[in-house]
Amino acid sequence: MLDKISIFLKEAESLSWCHWKSNIRIKDSLKGKTDLDILVAPEQVEIFKIKLKNCNFVEFNSPPWSNYSGVSNWIGHDSNSGKLIHFHLHERLLTGLKSVKAHSLPWNKIFLEAIIKDKFSGFPIIPPPLEIHLLFTRELAKSSIISRYYFSIFKKNIIDEFIINEMKSLLDLSDKKDILKWGNILWGKKNAKEISNILVSKDWFEFTNLNKLYFLTHNVLKKYATKSWYESFFLKVFNVTLRKISNFLSKFFGKFSGKMTLKKEGPIIAIIGCDGSGKTSLNNELNKWLSWKLESKVIYLGSKDMLLRSFQKKVKNNKNIKNLILNKKLKNKKLLRLFFAVYSAQIKLFKINKARYLSKKGKIILTDRLPQTEFLGDIYDSSSDLNINELNFLERFFFKYEKFIFKKMSFFKPDLIISLVVKPKVAIKRKPNHDFDILNKKSIVLKKLKFEGIRKIDIDANQDFEDVLKITKN
């Protein structure tokens, strides 16, 4: 069990709550591999949320296709392992087709009064015999007689193999008398025995038996359905389509989100450092880590965007262009330099506005580099250091326009700056093609950069990357 979960277990031990489904895989959930589905007594939900906040869990919004009334999402971080923890908090027992959940089961009190402790972790769960009834109920709520008949024609089980294995594991942990006892409570004595006999059989998931279970439980389950199966099916098709479109469009447009977002503005975190400090790798790893459940985005704010990099490659590969640019007799070199400087500044401003917009949508923004004006010239994404008195009219126009853009960018204040401090000797080993003197200069300048009004944390990037990543996560 992760340390953060152990701490929360002690924090909330006085409350009435439990992990209510898929308890066979609870070991994986407690290790942060999957989410934890937590059922809480309705009258204690607000207290439970306070306990979560006390343990530094943060509430996130669900995407529209998985946003259910009475269900909320909480994300925490385990500092020792570096893993994210997802608490799926339920005030209601919802089940049914994915993205719809049209059945609201009124079994909260039954479940919470039946709580037992998981023998390995001490985590509160429901008893296996009770979960057997829950498991087949969840599967029935997802299917109809037509869908079951369709699967029977092609001699395929409508029930997934992992669900069949989960039921087998639950049956191995249960006594037939206990299965019958819970059947009497949930379905009534009239049908409980026949239901229990089907469940303990090895072929409960076959077409005939599933239909029997459906008819034996239909009169009870139909009371809990808020929509017919067919309404649910078409709503599921709509939601799945919406999810796929949103996931695709979220790659290009900030308006769309494919994962969970913060209820408030998302933080903007800038990562800066000398070449060889590992800032780009760190950005990518942090984004990968956050993207497990959350909507995050890496935005490059350096001087060389895709177009400039492409141009630079062509210059290197084309001797004629290279010789032309390097030619000392070439006029308007400064103008060409200023033109690209303005272009680069304009791209940075556009990306900064994009970062602000995405942040307002509740997304977590990571920026690779951050423009600054404390040290001018070709260092740490600053503006030009040319002498305005030595420029002609057109050059002055571009020079002033670049300064105007940088003034606009100066109002951009990220929530946090992570400065990766690396020694030049270490940086040159990681970037052997770079100039040592330039790396040394960048290392000195980095220590002098203040970024007034912004919280800044220095991290020793001389150590192994995994250690830097763990420190940054914390």
Tab-separated table of C-alpha atoms in Angstrom:
chain	number	residue	atom	x	y	z
A	1	MET	CA	0.000	0.000	0.000
A	2	LEU	CA	1.251	3.508	-0.852
A	3	ASP	CA	2.194	5.682	2.116
A	4	LYS	CA	-0.302	8.382	1.171
A	5	ILE	CA	-3.162	5.842	1.255
A	6	SER	CA	-1.989	4.526	4.665
A	7	ILE	CA	-2.052	8.092	6.027
A	8	PHE	CA	-5.556	8.662	4.670
A	9	LEU	CA	-6.750	5.316	6.071
A	10	LYS	CA	-5.898	6.541	9.584
A	11	GLU	CA	-7.336	9.989	8.883
A	12	ALA	CA	-10.764	8.595	7.854
A	13	GLU	CA	-11.014	5.525	10.124
A	14	SER	CA	-13.905	7.047	12.125
A	15	LEU	CA	-16.094	7.472	9.011
A	16	SER	CA	-18.400	4.987	7.284
A	17	TRP	CA	-16.955	4.153	3.856
A	18	CYS	CA	-15.582	1.257	1.794
A	19	HIS	CA	-14.070	0.177	-1.502
A	20	TRP	CA	-17.206	-1.194	-3.125
A	21	LYS	CA	-16.232	-2.986	-6.345
A	22	SER	CA	-13.392	-4.954	-8.004
A	23	ASN	CA	-11.941	-5.841	-4.599
A	24	ILE	CA	-10.096	-8.795	-6.132
A	25	ARG	CA	-7.771	-6.225	-7.709
A	26	ILE	CA	-7.517	-3.984	-4.659
A	27	LYS	CA	-3.781	-4.714	-4.290
A	28	ASP	CA	-3.144	-3.001	-7.638
A	29	SER	CA	-5.374	-0.071	-6.645
A	30	LEU	CA	-3.519	0.411	-3.352
A	31	LYS	CA	-0.245	0.497	-5.303
A	32	GLY	CA	-1.573	3.319	-7.510
A	33	LYS	CA	-1.982	1.183	-10.651
A	34	THR	CA	-5.764	1.727	-10.931
A	35	ASP	CA	-8.314	4.047	-9.347
A	36	LEU	CA	-10.065	3.375	-6.013
A	37	ASP	CA	-13.888	3.286	-6.067
A	38	ILE	CA	-14.968	4.584	-2.669
A	39	LEU	CA	-18.554	4.513	-1.372
A	40	VAL	CA	-19.315	6.969	1.454
A	41	ALA	CA	-22.400	7.386	3.620
A	42	PRO	CA	-24.304	10.384	2.127
A	43	GLU	CA	-24.383	12.262	5.427
A	44	GLN	CA	-20.597	11.954	5.760
A	45	VAL	CA	-19.559	12.936	2.230
A	46	GLU	CA	-18.598	16.521	3.089
A	47	ILE	CA	-16.546	15.390	6.103
A	48	PHE	CA	-14.864	12.777	3.880
A	49	LYS	CA	-13.947	15.479	1.361
A	50	ILE	CA	-12.402	17.588	4.144
A	51	LYS	CA	-10.304	14.569	5.152
A	52	LEU	CA	-9.152	14.222	1.547
A	53	LYS	CA	-8.163	17.898	1.433
A	54	ASN	CA	-6.274	17.466	4.720
A	55	CYS	CA	-4.202	14.775	2.973
A	56	ASN	CA	-3.545	17.138	0.022
A	57	PHE	CA	-5.968	15.495	-2.409
A	58	VAL	CA	-7.383	17.844	-5.052
A	59	GLU	CA	-10.808	17.600	-6.697
A	60	PHE	CA	-10.948	17.463	-10.504
A	61	ASN	CA	-13.759	17.767	-13.045
A	62	SER	CA	-14.711	14.728	-15.107
A	63	PRO	CA	-15.079	14.953	-18.902
A	64	PRO	CA	-18.745	15.364	-19.985
A	65	TRP	CA	-19.109	11.687	-21.000
A	66	SER	CA	-18.131	10.395	-17.534
A	67	ASN	CA	-19.675	13.095	-15.370
A	68	TYR	CA	-22.221	11.465	-13.065
A	69	SER	CA	-24.319	13.077	-10.356
A	70	GLY	CA	-23.098	11.989	-6.920
A	71	VAL	CA	-19.631	10.950	-8.163
A	72	SER	CA	-16.465	13.059	-7.820
A	73	ASN	CA	-12.771	12.617	-8.639
A	74	TRP	CA	-9.894	13.286	-6.243
A	75	ILE	CA	-6.203	13.086	-7.113
A	76	GLY	CA	-3.374	12.774	-4.594
A	77	HIS	CA	0.368	12.242	-4.860
A	78	ASP	CA	2.483	9.703	-3.004
A	79	SER	CA	5.849	11.407	-2.414
A	80	ASN	CA	7.881	8.224	-1.861
A	81	SER	CA	6.835	6.382	-5.013
A	82	GLY	CA	6.022	9.454	-7.117
A	83	LYS	CA	2.699	7.872	-8.155
A	84	LEU	CA	-0.635	9.626	-8.539
A	85	ILE	CA	-3.627	8.263	-6.601
A	86	HIS	CA	-7.159	8.512	-7.980
A	87	PHE	CA	-10.077	8.342	-5.524
A	88	HIS	CA	-13.366	7.874	-7.364
A	89	LEU	CA	-15.759	9.077	-4.674
A	90	HIS	CA	-19.338	7.719	-4.837
A	91	GLU	CA	-22.338	9.065	-2.961
A	92	ARG	CA	-24.537	6.792	-5.093
A	93	LEU	CA	-24.119	3.237	-6.389
A	94	LEU	CA	-24.296	3.794	-10.131
A	95	THR	CA	-23.933	1.058	-12.725
A	96	GLY	CA	-24.890	0.273	-16.295
A	97	LEU	CA	-23.448	0.946	-19.740
A	98	LYS	CA	-20.195	2.886	-19.744
A	99	SER	CA	-20.650	6.679	-20.043
A	100	VAL	CA	-24.315	6.348	-19.040
A	101	LYS	CA	-24.730	4.449	-15.721
A	102	ALA	CA	-28.538	4.368	-15.855
A	103	HIS	CA	-29.055	2.189	-12.742
A	104	SER	CA	-28.912	3.767	-9.278
A	105	LEU	CA	-28.795	0.936	-6.726
A	106	PRO	CA	-30.268	1.780	-3.275
A	107	TRP	CA	-27.880	-0.555	-1.455
A	108	ASN	CA	-25.628	2.039	0.207
A	109	LYS	CA	-26.760	1.222	3.742
A	110	ILE	CA	-26.541	-2.543	3.132
A	111	PHE	CA	-22.981	-2.236	1.827
A	112	LEU	CA	-21.776	0.091	4.584
A	113	GLU	CA	-23.240	-2.087	7.339
A	114	ALA	CA	-21.566	-5.172	5.858
A	115	ILE	CA	-17.995	-3.740	5.738
A	116	ILE	CA	-15.096	-6.065	6.430
A	117	LYS	CA	-11.341	-5.367	6.378
A	118	ASP	CA	-9.127	-6.610	3.573
A	119	LYS	CA	-6.881	-9.168	5.306
A	120	PHE	CA	-3.706	-7.930	3.571
A	121	SER	CA	-4.119	-4.157	3.861
A	122	GLY	CA	-6.870	-3.503	6.392
A	123	PHE	CA	-8.699	-1.455	3.751
A	124	PRO	CA	-12.526	-1.461	4.208
A	125	ILE	CA	-14.297	-3.562	1.552
A	126	ILE	CA	-17.609	-5.383	1.109
A	127	PRO	CA	-17.719	-9.185	1.720
A	128	PRO	CA	-17.026	-11.425	-1.336
A	129	PRO	CA	-20.507	-13.142	-1.188
A	130	LEU	CA	-22.162	-9.711	-1.393
A	131	GLU	CA	-19.851	-8.595	-4.195
A	132	ILE	CA	-20.863	-11.686	-6.195
A	133	HIS	CA	-24.409	-10.301	-6.384
A	134	LEU	CA	-23.096	-6.850	-7.222
A	135	LEU	CA	-20.878	-8.186	-10.000
A	136	PHE	CA	-23.590	-10.022	-11.913
A	137	THR	CA	-25.948	-7.056	-11.366
A	138	ARG	CA	-23.405	-4.746	-12.990
A	139	GLU	CA	-23.085	-7.119	-15.953
A	140	LEU	CA	-26.855	-7.468	-16.396
A	141	ALA	CA	-27.245	-3.679	-16.324
A	142	LYS	CA	-24.786	-3.432	-19.236
A	143	SER	CA	-26.579	-5.908	-21.503
A	144	SER	CA	-30.001	-6.615	-22.993
A	145	ILE	CA	-31.619	-9.861	-24.134
A	146	ILE	CA	-30.998	-8.809	-27.767
A	147	SER	CA	-27.293	-8.202	-27.184
A	148	ARG	CA	-27.004	-11.505	-25.293
A	149	TYR	CA	-28.773	-13.332	-28.121
A	150	TYR	CA	-26.479	-11.667	-30.684
A	151	PHE	CA	-23.392	-12.897	-28.836
A	152	SER	CA	-24.842	-16.409	-28.470
A	153	ILE	CA	-25.268	-16.715	-32.258
A	154	PHE	CA	-21.543	-16.118	-32.745
A	155	LYS	CA	-20.781	-18.421	-29.792
A	156	LYS	CA	-19.055	-15.677	-27.859
A	157	ASN	CA	-19.520	-14.779	-24.206
A	158	ILE	CA	-21.018	-11.350	-23.670
A	159	ILE	CA	-19.167	-11.285	-20.363
A	160	ASP	CA	-15.468	-10.363	-20.599
A	161	GLU	CA	-12.943	-13.006	-19.609
A	162	PHE	CA	-11.522	-10.893	-16.766
A	163	ILE	CA	-15.037	-10.566	-15.253
A	164	ILE	CA	-15.482	-14.359	-15.425
A	165	ASN	CA	-12.148	-14.771	-13.640
A	166	GLU	CA	-13.130	-12.131	-11.078
A	167	MET	CA	-16.353	-14.014	-10.322
A	168	LYS	CA	-14.424	-17.287	-9.994
A	169	SER	CA	-12.071	-15.663	-7.464
A	170	LEU	CA	-15.024	-14.289	-5.475
A	171	LEU	CA	-16.728	-17.704	-5.479
A	172	ASP	CA	-13.541	-19.310	-4.154
A	173	LEU	CA	-13.650	-16.880	-1.228
A	174	SER	CA	-17.377	-17.375	-0.500
A	175	ASP	CA	-19.623	-19.894	1.189
A	176	LYS	CA	-22.856	-20.901	-0.555
A	177	LYS	CA	-24.878	-20.099	2.585
A	178	ASP	CA	-23.545	-16.539	2.614
A	179	ILE	CA	-24.334	-16.120	-1.099
A	180	LEU	CA	-27.905	-17.215	-0.366
A	181	LYS	CA	-28.113	-14.906	2.679
A	182	TRP	CA	-27.245	-11.835	0.620
A	183	GLY	CA	-29.543	-13.030	-2.164
A	184	ASN	CA	-32.468	-13.052	0.305
A	185	ILE	CA	-31.684	-9.465	1.318
A	186	LEU	CA	-31.209	-8.072	-2.203
A	187	TRP	CA	-33.711	-10.077	-4.286
A	188	GLY	CA	-36.182	-11.542	-1.802
A	189	LYS	CA	-36.566	-15.144	-0.596
A	190	LYS	CA	-38.734	-16.166	-3.550
A	191	ASN	CA	-35.930	-16.103	-6.144
A	192	ALA	CA	-32.778	-15.992	-4.005
A	193	LYS	CA	-32.168	-19.747	-3.975
A	194	GLU	CA	-32.402	-20.163	-7.745
A	195	ILE	CA	-30.211	-17.088	-8.302
A	196	SER	CA	-27.597	-18.450	-5.886
A	197	ASN	CA	-27.618	-21.886	-7.562
A	198	ILE	CA	-26.945	-20.295	-10.959
A	199	LEU	CA	-24.153	-18.116	-9.576
A	200	VAL	CA	-22.251	-21.006	-7.995
A	201	SER	CA	-22.409	-22.962	-11.242
A	202	LYS	CA	-19.397	-22.789	-13.555
A	203	ASP	CA	-21.428	-21.537	-16.527
A	204	TRP	CA	-23.392	-18.636	-14.982
A	205	PHE	CA	-22.176	-16.356	-17.809
A	206	GLU	CA	-23.706	-18.445	-20.643
A	207	PHE	CA	-26.678	-17.167	-22.629
A	208	THR	CA	-29.386	-19.350	-20.981
A	209	ASN	CA	-28.232	-18.711	-17.423
A	210	LEU	CA	-27.789	-14.982	-17.954
A	211	ASN	CA	-31.352	-14.762	-19.257
A	212	LYS	CA	-32.604	-16.690	-16.222
A	213	LEU	CA	-30.781	-14.283	-13.930
A	214	TYR	CA	-32.254	-11.373	-15.867
A	215	PHE	CA	-35.859	-12.584	-15.448
A	216	LEU	CA	-35.328	-13.505	-11.788
A	217	THR	CA	-34.008	-10.040	-10.950
A	218	HIS	CA	-35.868	-7.900	-13.506
A	219	ASN	CA	-38.759	-6.887	-11.217
A	220	VAL	CA	-36.292	-5.531	-8.678
A	221	LEU	CA	-33.755	-3.953	-11.056
A	222	LYS	CA	-36.320	-2.142	-13.215
A	223	LYS	CA	-37.213	0.000	-10.193
A	224	TYR	CA	-33.637	1.269	-10.077
A	225	ALA	CA	-33.320	2.106	-13.794
A	226	THR	CA	-33.538	5.772	-14.795
A	227	LYS	CA	-33.458	4.923	-18.530
A	228	SER	CA	-34.337	1.940	-20.681
A	229	TRP	CA	-31.452	-0.161	-22.016
A	230	TYR	CA	-32.100	1.122	-25.541
A	231	GLU	CA	-32.020	4.775	-24.433
A	232	SER	CA	-28.784	3.980	-22.599
A	233	PHE	CA	-27.297	2.301	-25.667
A	234	PHE	CA	-27.902	5.283	-27.966
A	235	LEU	CA	-26.657	7.672	-25.274
A	236	LYS	CA	-23.535	5.535	-24.932
A	237	VAL	CA	-22.926	5.686	-28.708
A	238	PHE	CA	-23.279	9.476	-28.539
A	239	ASN	CA	-20.930	9.791	-25.547
A	240	VAL	CA	-18.321	7.460	-27.030
A	241	THR	CA	-18.382	9.469	-30.269
A	242	LEU	CA	-18.097	12.707	-28.287
A	243	ARG	CA	-15.156	11.283	-26.335
A	244	LYS	CA	-13.277	10.232	-29.475
A	245	ILE	CA	-13.863	13.580	-31.170
A	246	SER	CA	-12.847	15.499	-28.024
A	247	ASN	CA	-9.711	13.397	-27.556
A	248	PHE	CA	-8.720	14.104	-31.157
A	249	LEU	CA	-9.544	17.826	-31.074
A	250	SER	CA	-7.848	18.330	-27.684
A	251	LYS	CA	-4.519	17.783	-29.456
A	252	PHE	CA	-5.140	20.904	-31.552
A	253	PHE	CA	-7.686	23.079	-29.698
A	254	GLY	CA	-7.610	24.040	-26.022
A	255	LYS	CA	-11.402	24.253	-25.838
A	256	PHE	CA	-11.653	20.460	-25.819
A	257	SER	CA	-10.552	18.148	-23.018
A	258	GLY	CA	-10.153	14.392	-23.101
A	259	LYS	CA	-9.259	13.889	-19.433
A	260	MET	CA	-9.950	15.386	-16.015
A	261	THR	CA	-9.405	19.104	-15.432
A	262	LEU	CA	-9.097	21.251	-12.315
A	263	LYS	CA	-12.198	22.981	-10.971
A	264	LYS	CA	-10.198	26.227	-10.841
A	265	GLU	CA	-7.460	27.599	-13.100
A	266	GLY	CA	-4.688	25.137	-13.786
A	267	PRO	CA	-1.140	25.993	-12.669
A	268	ILE	CA	1.461	27.172	-15.188
A	269	ILE	CA	4.893	25.757	-14.369
A	270	ALA	CA	7.972	26.960	-16.255
A	271	ILE	CA	11.098	24.782	-16.409
A	272	ILE	CA	14.347	26.586	-17.218
A	273	GLY	CA	17.993	25.594	-17.256
A	274	CYS	CA	21.250	25.490	-19.142
A	275	ASP	CA	21.643	23.147	-22.135
A	276	GLY	CA	22.297	19.674	-20.754
A	277	SER	CA	20.273	20.232	-17.569
A	278	GLY	CA	17.506	17.942	-18.855
A	279	LYS	CA	14.644	20.454	-19.026
A	280	THR	CA	13.043	19.026	-22.178
A	281	SER	CA	13.265	15.439	-20.882
A	282	LEU	CA	11.835	16.567	-17.545
A	283	ASN	CA	8.921	18.327	-19.245
A	284	ASN	CA	8.119	15.223	-21.281
A	285	GLU	CA	8.287	12.879	-18.268
A	286	LEU	CA	6.148	15.166	-16.111
A	287	ASN	CA	3.567	15.426	-18.886
A	288	LYS	CA	3.535	11.638	-19.259
A	289	TRP	CA	3.088	11.254	-15.493
A	290	LEU	CA	0.232	13.774	-15.265
A	291	SER	CA	-1.495	12.495	-18.418
A	292	TRP	CA	-2.339	9.181	-16.700
A	293	LYS	CA	-5.559	10.846	-15.552
A	294	LEU	CA	-5.230	14.609	-16.009
A	295	GLU	CA	-5.294	17.099	-18.856
A	296	SER	CA	-1.796	18.583	-19.175
A	297	LYS	CA	0.140	20.299	-21.942
A	298	VAL	CA	3.795	21.074	-22.681
A	299	ILE	CA	4.352	24.414	-24.443
A	300	TYR	CA	7.752	25.312	-25.899
A	301	LEU	CA	8.670	28.969	-25.276
A	302	GLY	CA	12.193	28.842	-26.689
A	303	SER	CA	13.561	30.958	-29.524
A	304	LYS	CA	13.618	28.217	-32.118
A	305	ASP	CA	10.155	27.052	-33.103
A	306	MET	CA	9.557	24.444	-35.811
A	307	LEU	CA	9.857	26.923	-38.718
A	308	LEU	CA	13.131	28.425	-37.448
A	309	ARG	CA	14.579	24.973	-36.776
A	310	SER	CA	13.611	23.927	-40.309
A	311	PHE	CA	15.265	27.065	-41.707
A	312	GLN	CA	18.390	26.439	-39.627
A	313	LYS	CA	18.630	22.884	-40.997
A	314	LYS	CA	18.356	24.122	-44.566
A	315	VAL	CA	21.104	26.676	-43.941
A	316	LYS	CA	23.401	23.993	-42.541
A	317	ASN	CA	22.686	21.594	-45.398
A	318	ASN	CA	22.824	24.162	-48.219
A	319	LYS	CA	26.321	25.565	-48.804
A	320	ASN	CA	25.108	28.407	-51.063
A	321	ILE	CA	22.698	29.793	-48.451
A	322	LYS	CA	25.264	29.307	-45.704
A	323	ASN	CA	27.965	31.174	-47.631
A	324	LEU	CA	25.515	33.960	-48.458
A	325	ILE	CA	24.617	34.515	-44.783
A	326	LEU	CA	28.236	34.279	-43.630
A	327	ASN	CA	29.400	36.701	-46.342
A	328	LYS	CA	30.805	39.788	-44.586
A	329	LYS	CA	29.844	42.013	-47.543
A	330	LEU	CA	26.182	41.034	-47.233
A	331	LYS	CA	24.092	44.065	-46.406
A	332	ASN	CA	21.058	44.075	-44.080
A	333	LYS	CA	22.371	41.248	-41.867
A	334	LYS	CA	20.955	43.072	-38.864
A	335	LEU	CA	17.613	43.479	-40.605
A	336	LEU	CA	17.448	39.742	-41.296
A	337	ARG	CA	18.384	39.001	-37.688
A	338	LEU	CA	15.749	41.427	-36.366
A	339	PHE	CA	13.089	40.037	-38.697
A	340	PHE	CA	13.562	36.541	-37.247
A	341	ALA	CA	13.760	38.006	-33.725
A	342	VAL	CA	10.347	39.663	-34.181
A	343	TYR	CA	8.925	36.505	-35.694
A	344	SER	CA	10.242	34.443	-32.736
A	345	ALA	CA	8.896	36.949	-30.189
A	346	GLN	CA	5.477	36.956	-31.830
A	347	ILE	CA	5.346	33.135	-31.711
A	348	LYS	CA	6.301	33.198	-28.010
A	349	LEU	CA	3.553	35.729	-27.251
A	350	PHE	CA	1.018	33.589	-29.096
A	351	LYS	CA	2.062	30.522	-27.083
A	352	ILE	CA	1.934	32.468	-23.803
A	353	ASN	CA	-1.643	33.535	-24.577
A	354	LYS	CA	-2.408	29.914	-25.401
A	355	ALA	CA	-0.946	28.829	-22.034
A	356	ARG	CA	-3.155	31.358	-20.236
A	357	TYR	CA	-6.238	30.175	-22.118
A	358	LEU	CA	-5.582	26.478	-21.410
A	359	SER	CA	-4.909	27.276	-17.760
A	360	LYS	CA	-8.335	28.920	-17.464
A	361	LYS	CA	-9.819	25.677	-18.788
A	362	GLY	CA	-8.366	23.852	-15.767
A	363	LYS	CA	-5.442	22.247	-17.600
A	364	ILE	CA	-1.964	21.890	-16.086
A	365	ILE	CA	0.575	23.742	-18.237
A	366	LEU	CA	4.286	22.969	-18.386
A	367	THR	CA	6.464	25.420	-20.319
A	368	ASP	CA	9.831	24.451	-21.737
A	369	ARG	CA	11.879	27.657	-21.138
A	370	LEU	CA	10.624	31.151	-20.218
A	371	PRO	CA	11.349	34.490	-21.987
A	372	GLN	CA	13.194	37.077	-19.855
A	373	THR	CA	14.622	40.595	-20.198
A	374	GLU	CA	17.134	40.665	-17.330
A	375	PHE	CA	19.991	39.594	-19.623
A	376	LEU	CA	19.738	40.605	-23.274
A	377	GLY	CA	21.112	38.862	-26.319
A	378	ASP	CA	21.146	35.286	-27.506
A	379	ILE	CA	20.782	33.792	-24.007
A	380	TYR	CA	17.804	32.340	-22.145
A	381	ASP	CA	15.263	33.400	-24.750
A	382	SER	CA	15.764	37.155	-24.364
A	383	SER	CA	15.362	40.060	-26.802
A	384	SER	CA	18.053	41.572	-29.067
A	385	ASP	CA	21.024	43.396	-27.567
A	386	LEU	CA	21.768	45.632	-30.595
A	387	ASN	CA	22.609	49.326	-30.230
A	388	ILE	CA	19.616	51.293	-31.527
A	389	ASN	CA	21.874	54.210	-32.558
A	390	GLU	CA	23.632	51.971	-35.078
A	391	LEU	CA	20.394	50.896	-36.797
A	392	ASN	CA	18.681	52.380	-39.842
A	393	PHE	CA	14.993	53.353	-39.913
A	394	LEU	CA	13.621	49.916	-40.878
A	395	GLU	CA	15.918	48.093	-38.461
A	396	ARG	CA	14.813	50.426	-35.657
A	397	PHE	CA	11.168	49.630	-36.439
A	398	PHE	CA	11.751	45.871	-36.032
A	399	PHE	CA	13.947	46.479	-32.961
A	400	LYS	CA	11.274	48.584	-31.209
A	401	TYR	CA	8.517	46.190	-32.218
A	402	GLU	CA	10.416	43.254	-30.686
A	403	LYS	CA	10.861	45.253	-27.434
A	404	PHE	CA	7.117	46.040	-27.484
A	405	ILE	CA	6.280	42.316	-27.719
A	406	PHE	CA	8.675	41.463	-24.888
A	407	LYS	CA	7.064	44.173	-22.735
A	408	LYS	CA	3.736	42.456	-23.293
A	409	MET	CA	5.294	39.100	-22.361
A	410	SER	CA	6.723	40.575	-19.157
A	411	PHE	CA	3.194	40.616	-17.682
A	412	PHE	CA	3.096	36.824	-17.955
A	413	LYS	CA	3.739	35.333	-14.509
A	414	PRO	CA	3.773	31.533	-14.243
A	415	ASP	CA	2.766	30.072	-10.882
A	416	LEU	CA	6.139	28.402	-10.426
A	417	ILE	CA	9.594	28.375	-12.020
A	418	ILE	CA	11.712	25.263	-11.676
A	419	SER	CA	15.346	26.145	-12.340
A	420	LEU	CA	17.579	23.172	-13.170
A	421	VAL	CA	21.076	24.052	-11.983
A	422	VAL	CA	23.873	22.047	-13.631
A	423	LYS	CA	27.656	22.451	-13.638
A	424	PRO	CA	29.237	23.207	-17.044
A	425	LYS	CA	31.463	20.091	-16.727
A	426	VAL	CA	28.369	17.905	-16.332
A	427	ALA	CA	26.452	19.742	-19.090
A	428	ILE	CA	29.274	19.294	-21.651
A	429	LYS	CA	29.298	15.539	-21.003
A	430	ARG	CA	25.601	15.404	-21.810
A	431	LYS	CA	25.919	17.821	-24.769
A	432	PRO	CA	29.416	17.165	-26.199
A	433	ASN	CA	28.635	19.119	-29.409
A	434	HIS	CA	28.097	22.362	-27.464
A	435	ASP	CA	30.643	25.090	-26.737
A	436	PHE	CA	31.946	24.854	-23.153
A	437	ASP	CA	32.394	28.644	-22.804
A	438	ILE	CA	28.784	29.257	-23.791
A	439	LEU	CA	27.597	26.596	-21.328
A	440	ASN	CA	29.700	28.212	-18.623
A	441	LYS	CA	28.231	31.652	-19.390
A	442	LYS	CA	24.663	30.250	-19.293
A	443	SER	CA	25.382	28.559	-15.984
A	444	ILE	CA	26.552	31.866	-14.454
A	445	VAL	CA	23.602	33.849	-15.869
A	446	LEU	CA	21.053	31.279	-14.637
A	447	LYS	CA	22.128	31.874	-11.032
A	448	LYS	CA	21.656	35.638	-11.492
A	449	LEU	CA	18.163	35.453	-13.028
A	450	LYS	CA	15.647	36.663	-10.431
A	451	PHE	CA	12.196	36.645	-12.133
A	452	GLU	CA	10.816	39.144	-9.609
A	453	GLY	CA	7.368	38.301	-8.223
A	454	ILE	CA	7.453	34.635	-9.261
A	455	ARG	CA	8.094	31.695	-6.950
A	456	LYS	CA	11.325	30.012	-8.065
A	457	ILE	CA	12.800	26.690	-6.933
A	458	ASP	CA	16.347	25.627	-7.759
A	459	ILE	CA	16.944	21.904	-8.276
A	460	ASP	CA	20.370	20.299	-8.502
A	461	ALA	CA	20.389	18.783	-12.010
A	462	ASN	CA	23.882	17.287	-11.617
A	463	GLN	CA	22.335	14.182	-10.046
A	464	ASP	CA	20.701	11.280	-11.890
A	465	PHE	CA	17.653	12.181	-13.950
A	466	GLU	CA	15.377	9.831	-11.954
A	467	ASP	CA	16.289	11.698	-8.754
A	468	VAL	CA	15.617	15.068	-10.401
A	469	LEU	CA	12.244	13.773	-11.633
A	470	LYS	CA	11.240	12.539	-8.159
A	471	ILE	CA	12.219	15.829	-6.510
A	472	THR	CA	10.298	17.805	-9.145
A	473	LYS	CA	7.152	15.691	-8.685
A	474	ASN	CA	7.222	16.351	-4.960
